[in-house]
């Protein structure tokens, strides 16, 4: 039985929960993820979109034709990356109530990784998206 995954924004206005098992857990180093999160990479736990309950106000921004990103409109916390066409949503690891439960299993888009960042965790690395 899967444990509930919960998270929220900095101010507490937005929260979410799911009972789903993660589809995958990745660290993405693409430029869009860097810009969207304001961080050198975006670590996220991806689960089925239709398994997540979201409470509170969420602002959405389409960062590409197939991906929209959710954030708290009050405090600005990055919360989600949603790909509705694939019925999936990435939960920002920094917004999880217990982020230490999860560890990325691979790095993607390392061709866009910031030069100062050294990956020393021996996880698989993909220059772009991982193979299907």
Coordinates of C-alpha atoms in Angstrom, one line a residue:
X1 CA 0.0 0.0 0.0
X2 CA 1.4 3.4 -1.0
X3 CA 1.9 6.1 1.6
X4 CA 0.2 9.4 1.1
X5 CA 2.4 12.1 -0.5
X6 CA 1.6 15.6 0.7
X7 CA 3.0 19.0 0.2
X8 CA 2.3 22.7 0.3
X9 CA 3.6 26.1 -0.5
X10 CA 5.7 28.4 1.7
X11 CA 2.7 30.4 3.0
X12 CA 0.3 27.4 3.4
X13 CA -2.4 28.7 1.0
X14 CA -1.9 25.8 -1.5
X15 CA -1.6 22.1 -0.6
X16 CA -1.8 18.8 -2.3
X17 CA -2.0 15.1 -1.6
X18 CA -2.0 11.8 -3.5
X19 CA -2.1 8.1 -2.6
X20 CA -0.3 7.1 -5.9
X21 CA 3.0 5.5 -6.2
X22 CA 5.5 7.6 -8.1
X23 CA 5.9 7.0 -11.9
X24 CA 9.5 8.3 -11.6
X25 CA 11.6 10.6 -9.6
X26 CA 14.0 12.8 -11.7
X27 CA 16.2 15.8 -11.5
X28 CA 15.9 17.9 -14.7
X29 CA 18.6 20.3 -15.6
X30 CA 16.9 21.9 -18.7
X31 CA 16.8 25.7 -19.1
X32 CA 13.1 25.9 -18.7
X33 CA 13.1 24.1 -15.4
X34 CA 16.0 26.3 -14.2
X35 CA 14.0 29.4 -15.1
X36 CA 10.7 28.2 -13.7
X37 CA 12.1 27.1 -10.3
X38 CA 14.9 29.7 -10.0
X39 CA 17.2 26.9 -9.1
X40 CA 20.1 25.0 -10.8
X41 CA 17.8 22.0 -11.4
X42 CA 14.2 20.8 -10.8
X43 CA 13.8 17.7 -8.7
X44 CA 10.3 16.3 -8.9
X45 CA 8.2 13.2 -8.0
X46 CA 5.9 12.4 -11.0
X47 CA 2.5 10.8 -10.3
X48 CA -0.7 10.3 -12.2
X49 CA -2.4 13.7 -12.6
X50 CA -5.9 12.2 -11.8
X51 CA -4.6 10.9 -8.5
X52 CA -3.7 14.4 -7.0
X53 CA -6.1 16.5 -4.9
X54 CA -5.1 20.2 -4.9
X55 CA -6.5 22.6 -2.3
X56 CA -6.2 26.4 -2.5
X57 CA -5.4 28.9 -5.2
X58 CA -2.9 27.8 -7.9
X59 CA -1.6 30.0 -10.7
X60 CA -0.7 28.2 -13.9
X61 CA 1.8 29.1 -16.6
X62 CA 2.3 27.3 -19.9
X63 CA 6.1 27.1 -20.3
X64 CA 5.7 25.0 -23.4
X65 CA 2.8 23.8 -25.5
X66 CA 2.4 20.5 -23.6
X67 CA 3.6 21.6 -20.1
X68 CA 2.1 24.0 -17.6
X69 CA 3.6 24.8 -14.3
X70 CA 1.7 25.5 -11.1
X71 CA 2.6 27.9 -8.4
X72 CA 1.1 29.6 -5.4
X73 CA -0.1 33.1 -6.5
X74 CA 0.4 34.4 -3.0
X75 CA 3.9 33.4 -2.1
X76 CA 5.2 32.2 -5.5
X77 CA 6.3 28.7 -4.5
X78 CA 6.8 26.4 -7.5
X79 CA 4.5 23.4 -6.9
X80 CA 3.8 21.4 -10.1
X81 CA 4.7 20.6 -13.7
X82 CA 1.7 19.2 -15.3
X83 CA 1.5 17.3 -18.6
X84 CA -2.2 16.6 -19.0
X85 CA -1.7 14.8 -22.3
X86 CA 0.3 12.1 -20.4
X87 CA -2.0 12.3 -17.3
X88 CA 1.0 13.2 -15.2
X89 CA 2.1 15.8 -12.7
X90 CA 5.4 16.5 -11.2
X91 CA 5.4 17.5 -7.6
X92 CA 8.3 19.8 -6.7
X93 CA 10.4 18.0 -4.2
X94 CA 11.1 21.2 -2.3
X95 CA 7.3 21.6 -1.7
X96 CA 6.9 18.1 -0.3
X97 CA 6.1 17.9 3.4
X98 CA 8.6 15.0 3.7
X99 CA 11.1 15.4 0.8
X100 CA 13.6 13.0 2.4
X101 CA 11.3 10.1 1.5
X102 CA 12.3 10.4 -2.2
X103 CA 15.6 10.4 -4.1
X104 CA 16.0 11.1 -7.8
X105 CA 16.8 8.0 -9.8
X106 CA 18.3 9.8 -12.8
X107 CA 19.3 13.2 -14.2
X108 CA 17.9 14.5 -17.4
X109 CA 18.9 17.3 -19.7
X110 CA 22.4 17.4 -18.3
X111 CA 23.6 19.0 -21.5
X112 CA 22.0 22.2 -20.0
X113 CA 23.5 21.6 -16.5
X114 CA 25.1 24.6 -14.9
X115 CA 28.9 24.4 -15.3
X116 CA 29.7 24.7 -11.7
X117 CA 27.4 21.8 -10.7
X118 CA 29.2 18.5 -10.3
X119 CA 27.0 15.3 -10.3
X120 CA 28.7 12.8 -8.0
X121 CA 25.8 10.5 -7.2
X122 CA 26.4 7.8 -9.8
X123 CA 22.8 8.1 -11.1
X124 CA 22.1 7.6 -14.8
X125 CA 22.6 10.9 -16.8
X126 CA 20.9 11.7 -20.1
X127 CA 22.0 14.7 -22.2
X128 CA 18.4 15.3 -23.1
X129 CA 15.2 13.3 -22.2
X130 CA 15.7 9.7 -21.2
X131 CA 14.9 6.9 -23.7
X132 CA 11.3 5.9 -23.8

